[in-house]
Coordinates of C-alpha atoms in Angstrom, one line a residue:
Chain R
M456 CA 70.2 -94.1 113.5
S457 CA 71.5 -92.6 116.3
D458 CA 72.1 -90.0 118.5
K459 CA 75.2 -89.0 117.1
L460 CA 75.5 -86.5 114.6
L461 CA 77.5 -85.7 110.8
E462 CA 78.4 -82.4 111.5
I463 CA 78.9 -80.4 108.6
E464 CA 79.8 -76.5 108.0
I465 CA 81.5 -75.8 104.8
N466 CA 82.1 -72.0 103.6
H467 CA 84.3 -72.2 99.9
S468 CA 84.0 -70.3 96.8
L469 CA 82.7 -72.3 93.7
K470 CA 84.0 -72.4 90.2
T471 CA 81.5 -72.5 87.9
A472 CA 80.9 -71.5 83.9
N473 CA 80.0 -68.6 85.2
G474 CA 82.5 -67.2 87.5
T475 CA 82.8 -67.9 90.8
L476 CA 80.1 -68.6 93.8
P477 CA 80.6 -68.2 97.5
M478 CA 79.3 -72.0 98.3
E479 CA 78.1 -72.2 101.9
I480 CA 76.7 -75.5 103.6
S481 CA 75.8 -76.0 107.3
L482 CA 74.0 -79.1 107.6
S483 CA 73.6 -82.4 110.1
V484 CA 72.8 -85.8 109.4
P485 CA 72.3 -88.8 111.9
V486 CA 74.5 -90.3 111.7
G487 CA 73.3 -93.9 110.4
S488 CA 71.0 -91.9 107.8
I489 CA 70.7 -91.9 104.1
L490 CA 70.9 -88.2 103.0
A491 CA 70.3 -87.3 99.4
V492 CA 72.1 -84.6 97.4
T493 CA 70.3 -83.1 94.2
G494 CA 70.0 -79.4 92.7
P495 CA 71.0 -78.9 89.0
S496 CA 74.6 -79.5 87.8
G497 CA 77.5 -77.2 88.6
S498 CA 75.5 -76.0 91.6
G499 CA 78.5 -78.0 93.8
K500 CA 77.4 -81.7 94.7
T501 CA 80.2 -83.4 93.9
T502 CA 82.6 -80.7 95.4
F503 CA 80.8 -81.0 98.6
L504 CA 81.0 -84.7 98.5
R505 CA 85.0 -84.5 97.7
Q506 CA 85.5 -82.0 101.1
L507 CA 83.4 -84.6 103.1
A508 CA 85.6 -87.5 101.5
G509 CA 88.5 -85.3 102.7
L510 CA 89.6 -85.3 98.8
A511 CA 89.1 -82.0 98.6
Q512 CA 89.7 -79.1 101.1
P513 CA 87.3 -76.0 101.9
R514 CA 88.7 -72.7 102.3
S515 CA 87.0 -73.0 105.6
G516 CA 84.8 -75.1 107.2
H517 CA 84.1 -78.1 110.3
I518 CA 83.3 -81.6 109.7
K519 CA 82.9 -83.5 112.6
F520 CA 81.6 -87.4 112.2
G521 CA 79.9 -88.7 115.3
E522 CA 82.9 -88.0 118.6
Q523 CA 85.3 -87.7 115.2
L524 CA 86.6 -84.4 114.2
W525 CA 87.7 -84.3 110.8
L526 CA 88.2 -80.7 109.6
N527 CA 88.2 -77.7 111.7
T528 CA 90.2 -75.2 109.3
E529 CA 90.1 -72.4 112.8
S530 CA 92.7 -75.1 114.1
A531 CA 94.1 -76.1 110.7
F532 CA 92.9 -79.9 111.5
N533 CA 92.6 -81.7 108.7
L534 CA 92.3 -85.4 109.0
P535 CA 93.4 -87.4 105.7
V536 CA 91.3 -88.8 103.5
Q537 CA 92.7 -91.9 104.0
N538 CA 91.9 -92.0 108.0
R539 CA 88.3 -90.8 107.2
R540 CA 87.0 -94.0 107.1
I541 CA 84.6 -93.5 104.1
G542 CA 83.8 -95.5 101.0
F543 CA 83.3 -93.5 97.8
V544 CA 81.4 -94.7 94.7
F545 CA 82.3 -92.7 91.5
Q546 CA 80.7 -91.5 88.8
D547 CA 82.6 -93.7 86.5
Y548 CA 83.8 -96.6 88.5
A549 CA 86.6 -95.6 88.9
L550 CA 87.7 -99.4 88.4
F551 CA 91.7 -99.7 88.4
P552 CA 92.0 -101.3 85.1
H553 CA 95.1 -103.2 84.8
W554 CA 93.7 -105.4 88.0
S555 CA 91.0 -108.2 88.3
V556 CA 88.0 -107.6 89.9
R557 CA 89.3 -109.6 93.0
A558 CA 92.6 -107.7 93.2
N559 CA 90.3 -104.7 93.5
L560 CA 89.0 -105.8 96.5
S561 CA 91.8 -106.7 97.8
F562 CA 94.0 -103.6 97.0
A563 CA 91.5 -101.7 99.8
L564 CA 92.5 -104.3 102.8
D565 CA 93.8 -103.2 105.3
K566 CA 97.0 -104.2 106.6
G567 CA 96.5 -107.5 108.7
A568 CA 92.9 -107.6 107.6
G569 CA 91.7 -110.7 107.2
R570 CA 90.5 -111.3 103.1
E571 CA 87.2 -113.1 104.2
V572 CA 85.5 -109.7 103.7
I573 CA 86.2 -109.6 100.1
D574 CA 84.2 -113.1 99.3
E575 CA 81.6 -112.3 101.9
L576 CA 81.2 -109.3 99.1
L577 CA 81.8 -110.7 96.1
Q578 CA 78.7 -112.9 96.8
A579 CA 76.4 -110.3 98.1
V580 CA 77.3 -108.4 94.7
D581 CA 76.7 -111.7 92.9
L582 CA 79.9 -111.8 91.4
V583 CA 82.1 -114.7 92.4
E584 CA 82.0 -116.1 88.9
L585 CA 83.7 -113.1 87.7
A586 CA 85.5 -112.3 90.4
D587 CA 88.9 -113.1 87.7
R588 CA 87.7 -110.8 85.2
K589 CA 89.3 -107.2 84.3
P590 CA 86.6 -104.5 84.3
H591 CA 86.6 -103.8 80.6
Q592 CA 85.1 -107.6 80.8
L593 CA 82.2 -105.8 82.5
S594 CA 78.8 -104.6 81.9
G595 CA 78.4 -101.4 83.2
G596 CA 75.8 -102.3 85.8
Q597 CA 78.7 -105.6 87.1
Q598 CA 81.2 -102.6 87.2
Q599 CA 79.2 -100.4 89.3
R600 CA 78.7 -103.3 91.5
V601 CA 82.6 -103.9 91.8
S602 CA 82.9 -100.7 92.6
L603 CA 80.3 -100.1 95.5
A604 CA 82.0 -103.8 97.1
R605 CA 85.6 -102.3 96.7
A606 CA 84.2 -98.9 98.6
L607 CA 82.7 -101.6 101.2
V608 CA 85.7 -103.7 101.7
R609 CA 87.1 -101.2 105.2
K610 CA 83.6 -101.5 106.6
P611 CA 83.5 -97.8 105.9
D612 CA 81.8 -95.3 108.4
L613 CA 80.2 -92.9 105.8
L614 CA 79.2 -94.0 102.0
L615 CA 79.9 -91.0 99.8
L616 CA 78.0 -92.1 96.2
D617 CA 78.8 -90.0 93.3
E618 CA 75.1 -90.1 90.8
P619 CA 76.2 -94.1 91.0
L620 CA 73.0 -94.9 89.3
S621 CA 72.8 -91.9 86.2
A622 CA 74.6 -94.2 84.0
L623 CA 72.2 -97.7 84.3
D624 CA 69.0 -98.8 82.3
H625 CA 66.1 -98.6 84.8
S626 CA 66.2 -101.9 85.5
L627 CA 69.5 -102.2 86.7
R628 CA 68.9 -98.6 89.2
A629 CA 66.1 -100.6 90.9
S630 CA 68.6 -103.9 91.7
L631 CA 71.2 -101.8 92.5
Q632 CA 68.6 -99.8 95.0
D633 CA 67.6 -102.2 96.4
L634 CA 71.5 -103.5 97.3
L635 CA 72.6 -100.7 98.6
L636 CA 69.4 -100.8 101.2
R637 CA 70.3 -104.5 102.2
F638 CA 74.3 -103.1 102.7
H639 CA 73.0 -100.1 104.8
R640 CA 70.7 -102.0 107.1
K641 CA 73.4 -104.7 107.0
F642 CA 76.3 -102.2 108.0
G643 CA 74.2 -99.6 109.2
F644 CA 77.1 -97.0 108.2
T645 CA 75.8 -93.4 106.6
M646 CA 75.1 -92.6 103.4
I647 CA 75.3 -89.3 100.7
I648 CA 74.0 -90.0 97.6
V649 CA 74.2 -87.3 94.6
T650 CA 71.0 -87.9 92.2
H651 CA 69.0 -86.7 90.1
D652 CA 66.0 -88.9 90.4
L653 CA 63.0 -88.6 92.6
G654 CA 62.3 -91.7 92.3
E655 CA 65.6 -93.2 93.9
I656 CA 65.8 -90.0 96.3
F657 CA 62.1 -91.4 97.8
R658 CA 63.4 -94.9 97.5
L659 CA 66.4 -94.9 98.9
S660 CA 66.6 -91.0 101.4
N661 CA 65.5 -90.2 105.1
Q662 CA 66.5 -86.9 104.3
V663 CA 67.0 -84.8 101.5
I664 CA 68.7 -81.2 100.4
I665 CA 68.4 -80.0 97.4
I666 CA 71.7 -77.7 96.5
E667 CA 71.5 -75.1 93.7
D668 CA 74.5 -72.3 93.5
G669 CA 76.3 -73.4 96.0
K670 CA 73.9 -73.5 98.7
I671 CA 71.1 -75.6 100.4
L672 CA 66.9 -74.6 99.0
K673 CA 65.5 -76.8 100.6
Q674 CA 65.6 -79.1 102.9
G675 CA 64.2 -82.2 104.9
T676 CA 62.6 -85.5 104.4
P677 CA 61.5 -86.7 100.9
A678 CA 57.7 -85.2 101.8
E679 CA 58.9 -82.4 103.3
V680 CA 60.7 -81.3 100.4
Y681 CA 58.7 -82.6 97.4
L682 CA 55.1 -83.1 98.5
S683 CA 54.2 -80.1 100.4
D684 CA 55.7 -78.3 97.9
Q685 CA 52.8 -75.4 96.3
D686 CA 53.3 -76.7 93.0
I687 CA 51.8 -80.1 94.1
S688 CA 48.8 -78.8 96.0
E689 CA 47.8 -76.8 92.9
G690 CA 48.1 -79.9 90.4
I691 CA 50.2 -82.5 89.3
I692 CA 53.3 -82.7 88.0
I693 CA 54.4 -84.0 84.8
Y694 CA 58.4 -85.1 84.2
G695 CA 59.6 -85.7 80.9
E696 CA 62.1 -85.6 77.9
V697 CA 60.3 -84.3 74.7
L698 CA 60.7 -86.8 71.7
S699 CA 58.5 -85.1 69.0
C700 CA 56.1 -82.3 68.6
Q701 CA 54.1 -81.4 66.2
K702 CA 51.7 -78.3 65.9
Q703 CA 48.4 -79.0 65.4
K704 CA 45.5 -76.0 64.9
E705 CA 46.4 -73.8 68.5
N706 CA 47.8 -76.8 70.3
L707 CA 51.0 -78.9 70.3
L708 CA 51.2 -82.1 69.7
L709 CA 54.0 -83.6 72.3
R710 CA 54.8 -86.8 72.8
A711 CA 56.6 -87.4 75.5
L712 CA 59.1 -89.9 77.6
I713 CA 57.4 -89.8 80.5
G714 CA 58.6 -92.5 83.0
Q715 CA 59.3 -95.4 80.8
H716 CA 56.5 -94.8 78.4
I717 CA 55.7 -92.8 75.6
K718 CA 52.7 -90.4 76.1
E719 CA 50.7 -88.1 73.6
I720 CA 50.5 -84.7 76.0
Y721 CA 48.3 -81.2 73.9
V722 CA 49.9 -78.2 74.8
P723 CA 49.3 -74.5 74.1
L724 CA 51.0 -73.7 71.3
H725 CA 52.8 -70.9 73.1
M726 CA 55.1 -73.5 74.7
A727 CA 56.6 -74.0 71.0
D728 CA 59.8 -72.2 71.7
D729 CA 60.7 -73.7 74.9
L730 CA 59.7 -77.8 74.1
L731 CA 62.3 -78.9 71.7
P732 CA 63.4 -82.5 71.1
G733 CA 65.7 -83.8 73.2
K734 CA 65.0 -81.5 75.8
S735 CA 63.4 -81.9 79.5
F736 CA 60.7 -80.6 81.0
A737 CA 57.9 -80.3 83.7
L738 CA 54.8 -79.4 83.3
R739 CA 51.8 -78.6 85.5
Y740 CA 48.4 -80.1 85.2
N741 CA 45.7 -79.0 87.0
P742 CA 42.7 -81.3 87.2
G743 CA 40.2 -78.6 87.8
D744 CA 41.2 -76.7 84.7
S745 CA 42.8 -77.7 81.6
D746 CA 45.4 -75.2 81.7
I747 CA 48.9 -76.9 81.6
M748 CA 51.5 -74.7 82.4
L749 CA 55.0 -75.4 81.8
I750 CA 57.4 -74.7 84.7
K751 CA 60.6 -76.2 84.0
N752 CA 62.4 -77.1 81.1
Chain H
M761 CA 134.7 -102.3 60.5
D762 CA 135.5 -101.4 64.2
W763 CA 132.5 -101.8 66.5
Q764 CA 133.5 -100.5 69.2
P765 CA 132.5 -96.8 68.8
L766 CA 128.8 -98.3 68.2
F767 CA 128.9 -100.6 70.9
L768 CA 129.7 -97.0 73.2
T769 CA 127.0 -95.5 71.7
F770 CA 124.6 -98.5 72.9
K771 CA 126.2 -98.5 76.2
L772 CA 125.5 -94.6 76.6
A773 CA 122.3 -94.3 75.6
T774 CA 121.4 -97.7 78.1
I775 CA 122.8 -96.1 81.2
T776 CA 121.5 -92.7 80.3
S777 CA 117.6 -94.1 80.3
L778 CA 118.2 -96.0 83.2
I779 CA 118.9 -93.2 85.4
L780 CA 116.7 -90.2 83.7
L781 CA 114.2 -93.2 84.2
V782 CA 114.4 -93.0 87.8
I783 CA 115.2 -89.0 87.8
A784 CA 112.6 -88.5 85.3
L785 CA 109.5 -90.2 87.2
P786 CA 109.3 -88.3 90.3
V787 CA 109.7 -85.1 88.3
A788 CA 107.1 -86.0 85.6
Y789 CA 104.4 -86.9 89.0
W790 CA 105.2 -83.7 90.4
L791 CA 105.1 -81.3 87.0
A792 CA 101.7 -83.5 86.5
F793 CA 99.9 -83.6 89.8
G794 CA 102.1 -81.1 92.2
K795 CA 100.5 -77.7 93.1
F796 CA 103.5 -75.2 93.3
K797 CA 104.3 -71.7 92.3
G798 CA 107.5 -71.3 89.6
R799 CA 106.1 -74.4 87.5
G800 CA 106.6 -72.0 84.4
I801 CA 110.2 -71.7 85.2
V802 CA 111.2 -75.3 86.1
E803 CA 109.3 -76.4 83.2
A804 CA 111.4 -74.0 80.7
V805 CA 114.3 -75.3 82.8
I806 CA 113.7 -79.0 81.4
G807 CA 112.3 -78.3 78.3
M808 CA 115.6 -75.7 77.0
P809 CA 117.5 -79.2 75.8
L810 CA 114.7 -78.8 73.5
V811 CA 115.5 -75.8 71.5
L812 CA 119.1 -74.7 72.1
P813 CA 121.9 -75.4 70.1
P814 CA 123.6 -78.7 71.3
S815 CA 127.2 -77.0 71.2
V816 CA 125.6 -74.1 74.0
I817 CA 124.8 -76.9 76.3
G818 CA 128.5 -78.6 75.6
F819 CA 130.3 -75.1 75.7
Y820 CA 128.8 -74.4 79.0
L821 CA 129.2 -78.1 80.3
L822 CA 132.7 -78.4 79.2
L823 CA 133.0 -74.7 81.5
A824 CA 131.4 -76.7 84.1
F825 CA 133.5 -80.3 84.3
S826 CA 136.7 -78.7 82.9
P827 CA 139.3 -78.5 86.3
S828 CA 140.2 -75.5 85.3
Y829 CA 137.3 -73.3 86.2
W830 CA 136.2 -74.0 90.3
V831 CA 132.9 -75.9 89.5
G832 CA 135.1 -78.3 87.4
A833 CA 137.8 -78.1 90.0
W834 CA 134.9 -78.2 93.1
I835 CA 133.3 -81.4 91.2
E836 CA 136.7 -83.6 90.6
N837 CA 137.7 -82.9 94.2
L838 CA 134.4 -84.0 95.4
I839 CA 134.1 -87.3 93.2
G840 CA 137.4 -88.0 92.4
V841 CA 136.8 -88.0 89.0
R842 CA 137.2 -86.1 86.1
L843 CA 134.3 -85.5 84.1
V844 CA 135.7 -83.5 80.6
F845 CA 136.5 -86.0 78.3
S846 CA 135.5 -88.9 80.4
F847 CA 132.7 -91.6 80.0
P848 CA 131.3 -90.4 82.9
G849 CA 131.1 -86.7 82.1
L850 CA 129.0 -88.1 79.0
V851 CA 126.6 -89.6 81.2
I852 CA 125.8 -86.4 83.1
A853 CA 125.7 -84.5 79.5
S854 CA 123.2 -87.1 78.1
V855 CA 121.3 -86.7 80.9
I856 CA 121.2 -83.2 80.9
Y857 CA 120.6 -83.8 77.4
S858 CA 117.6 -85.8 77.1
L859 CA 116.2 -84.9 80.2
P860 CA 112.4 -84.0 78.5
F861 CA 112.2 -86.4 76.3
M862 CA 112.3 -88.6 79.4
V863 CA 110.0 -86.2 81.6
Y864 CA 107.2 -84.7 79.1
P865 CA 106.0 -88.5 77.9
L866 CA 105.7 -89.5 81.3
R867 CA 104.3 -86.5 82.4
A868 CA 101.8 -86.8 79.5
G869 CA 100.9 -90.7 80.1
L870 CA 100.3 -89.4 83.7
Q871 CA 97.7 -86.5 83.3
S872 CA 95.7 -88.7 80.5
L873 CA 94.9 -90.8 83.7
P874 CA 91.4 -90.5 85.0
V875 CA 91.5 -88.2 88.4
S876 CA 89.5 -90.7 90.1
L877 CA 91.8 -93.3 89.8
Q878 CA 94.1 -91.5 92.3
D879 CA 90.8 -90.4 94.4
A880 CA 89.6 -93.9 94.5
A881 CA 93.2 -95.1 95.9
Y882 CA 93.1 -92.3 98.7
T883 CA 89.4 -93.2 99.7
L884 CA 91.1 -97.1 100.0
G885 CA 93.5 -95.9 102.9
K886 CA 96.4 -95.8 100.0
G887 CA 99.0 -92.8 100.4
R888 CA 100.6 -91.2 97.7
F889 CA 103.7 -93.4 97.2
E890 CA 101.9 -96.4 97.3
T891 CA 99.0 -95.0 95.2
F892 CA 102.3 -94.1 92.3
Y893 CA 103.5 -97.3 91.8
K894 CA 100.2 -99.5 92.3
I895 CA 97.9 -98.2 90.2
L896 CA 99.6 -95.3 88.3
L897 CA 102.7 -96.7 86.6
P898 CA 101.0 -99.6 85.7
N899 CA 98.5 -97.4 83.6
C900 CA 100.9 -95.6 82.1
K901 CA 103.3 -98.6 80.5
P902 CA 102.7 -97.0 77.1
A903 CA 103.9 -93.5 78.2
I904 CA 107.3 -95.6 79.8
L905 CA 107.9 -97.5 77.3
T906 CA 107.7 -94.1 74.6
A907 CA 109.4 -92.1 77.0
F908 CA 112.4 -94.7 77.7
V909 CA 112.8 -95.3 73.9
L910 CA 112.4 -91.7 73.2
T911 CA 115.6 -91.1 75.8
F912 CA 117.2 -94.0 74.2
A913 CA 117.3 -92.8 70.7
H914 CA 117.9 -89.2 71.4
T915 CA 120.8 -90.8 72.7
V916 CA 121.9 -92.3 70.2
G917 CA 121.7 -89.7 68.2
E918 CA 123.6 -87.0 70.1
F919 CA 126.2 -85.2 68.6
G920 CA 127.1 -82.0 69.4
V921 CA 127.4 -82.4 73.3
V922 CA 129.4 -85.7 73.2
L923 CA 131.7 -83.6 70.6
M924 CA 132.2 -81.0 72.8
I925 CA 132.6 -82.2 76.3
G926 CA 133.9 -85.5 74.8
G927 CA 136.0 -85.5 72.2
N928 CA 137.2 -88.2 69.9
I929 CA 139.2 -90.6 72.7
P930 CA 138.7 -94.4 70.9
G931 CA 136.5 -96.7 73.0
V932 CA 136.3 -93.9 76.3
T933 CA 134.3 -91.3 74.0
K934 CA 134.1 -91.8 70.6
V935 CA 130.6 -92.8 69.9
A936 CA 129.3 -93.7 66.5
S937 CA 127.8 -90.2 65.5
V938 CA 131.7 -89.0 66.1
A939 CA 133.5 -91.7 64.2
I940 CA 130.7 -91.5 61.4
Y941 CA 132.2 -87.3 61.4
N942 CA 135.6 -88.5 61.8
E943 CA 135.9 -90.8 58.9
V944 CA 133.6 -88.0 56.3
E945 CA 136.5 -85.8 57.8
A946 CA 138.9 -88.3 56.4
L947 CA 136.5 -88.6 53.0
N948 CA 136.4 -92.4 54.2
Y949 CA 133.1 -92.7 52.9
A950 CA 132.6 -96.1 53.2
A951 CA 133.4 -97.0 56.7
A952 CA 131.4 -93.8 57.3
N953 CA 128.0 -95.3 55.6
Q954 CA 128.9 -98.5 57.3
Y955 CA 128.3 -97.0 60.8
A956 CA 125.2 -95.0 59.4
L957 CA 123.6 -98.0 58.2
V958 CA 123.8 -99.7 61.2
L959 CA 122.8 -96.8 63.0
F960 CA 120.0 -96.5 61.0
A961 CA 118.9 -99.9 61.2
I962 CA 118.8 -100.4 64.9
T963 CA 117.1 -97.0 65.5
F964 CA 114.2 -97.9 62.7
A965 CA 114.0 -101.2 64.7
I966 CA 113.9 -100.1 68.1
L967 CA 111.0 -97.3 66.9
L968 CA 109.2 -100.2 64.8
M969 CA 109.3 -102.5 68.1
V970 CA 107.6 -99.5 70.2
Y971 CA 105.3 -98.4 67.6
S972 CA 104.1 -101.8 67.6
I973 CA 104.0 -103.1 71.4
N974 CA 102.2 -99.1 71.9
N975 CA 99.3 -99.9 69.5
R976 CA 98.7 -103.3 70.9
L977 CA 98.7 -101.9 74.5
L978 CA 96.4 -99.3 73.1
R979 CA 94.4 -101.3 71.4
V980 CA 93.4 -103.4 74.7
R981 CA 92.9 -100.1 76.5
Q982 CA 90.4 -99.3 73.7
T983 CA 88.1 -102.4 73.7
A984 CA 88.3 -101.7 77.3

């Protein structure tokens, strides 16, 4: 990390299912750090990322990466996306379906740039043998690695990732997180990743912001944001997904997926309306007293 | 049987479709992704030939092309070609008449591609034009093929417009559909049947070919 900052000030109006919301995000991140962006869907995370990339323009705002000005709506300055040295990993990977893996990467080369970087990256993401395959002949994890490698061909200053690992299973996630950290160490880019996975936030990021309804709700290191939380000091929070529930006398027997394990939990019957199979939940459990509270579902 | 009207028909259809492909690609791109006011007006104008009787279009083109009126005189002065009752006139009329058949499938094809493909190309430093011909076009081949063939077939089937502005000059403007009409008028049903049968068979063969190719392309995509 350096003393340089990525300074962001964005004002926009966010179109949501419930009408338009004012979006106001003001933030500065040390260049070279990893910022996680999280929050409920529809809260403006993807819009934020696209505005940073230059794929969308906020109504007004100011973005500066180190010494380089990217956006200043007051002076009507907007550095085009092509000139903001960024890499973008899309949620749907956005691989070019008509080209091989190698061609997907080569397309990203700037004019006159050496081709060695393609082989290096293919090796780094372990895809040398699959370099001649088309994207549809690859698995999800492999496609994601291609998309990551492609985003790194131009050696970006800022790597933006929009829920890149959400479609992958746990073991693949872990190996891709490793890969991201390795690349981050090697290339030293600034990284902004949108994710819903708490483990991922702690594993990858130095900074996290929670965006809700277009505004930053909380900001800090993952520990500051999540561990000093009152919810924690008052007990343990269990995040999970309901698989089945069954009424048993005064209690509800909940079978839920917690992490990668199926657990049985007895909760008070009054929660029965909120806990339905397929729903995700957060329960607060106080070891001191036997009270279990539903804090989110 | 005189093959000339059939030959002329396919010559007209080929030239019209090629010209339209060049014109319609930017128009379709603009309609698919452009942000501008008055889109409705542009769309309505392009779509007019779908609903207007061909004789209406033919009538106004006849006025526009005729050297007795200022537009026709001006064009004739400018390019030195008289458009009315001539092959170039037929081509221009067909281009206007078949425009929606080229533009709409192309636009639908472009719009059906994930937006992230374009965005990805931009984030990789590529401009709009390079993104268009290297990424978007190769990925909407079925739409291009459909548009081309619909335009071709529609031009082959043209009758009203051609009759209005082209008339019936053998080897110049007498296309197959007009020839059929003439033969029927002359109660020469056998000759009319020959033309009709050839048009029928060729048109069916073309459509069959397109749908098989498109199905194959789509299958490749679906297994993706």
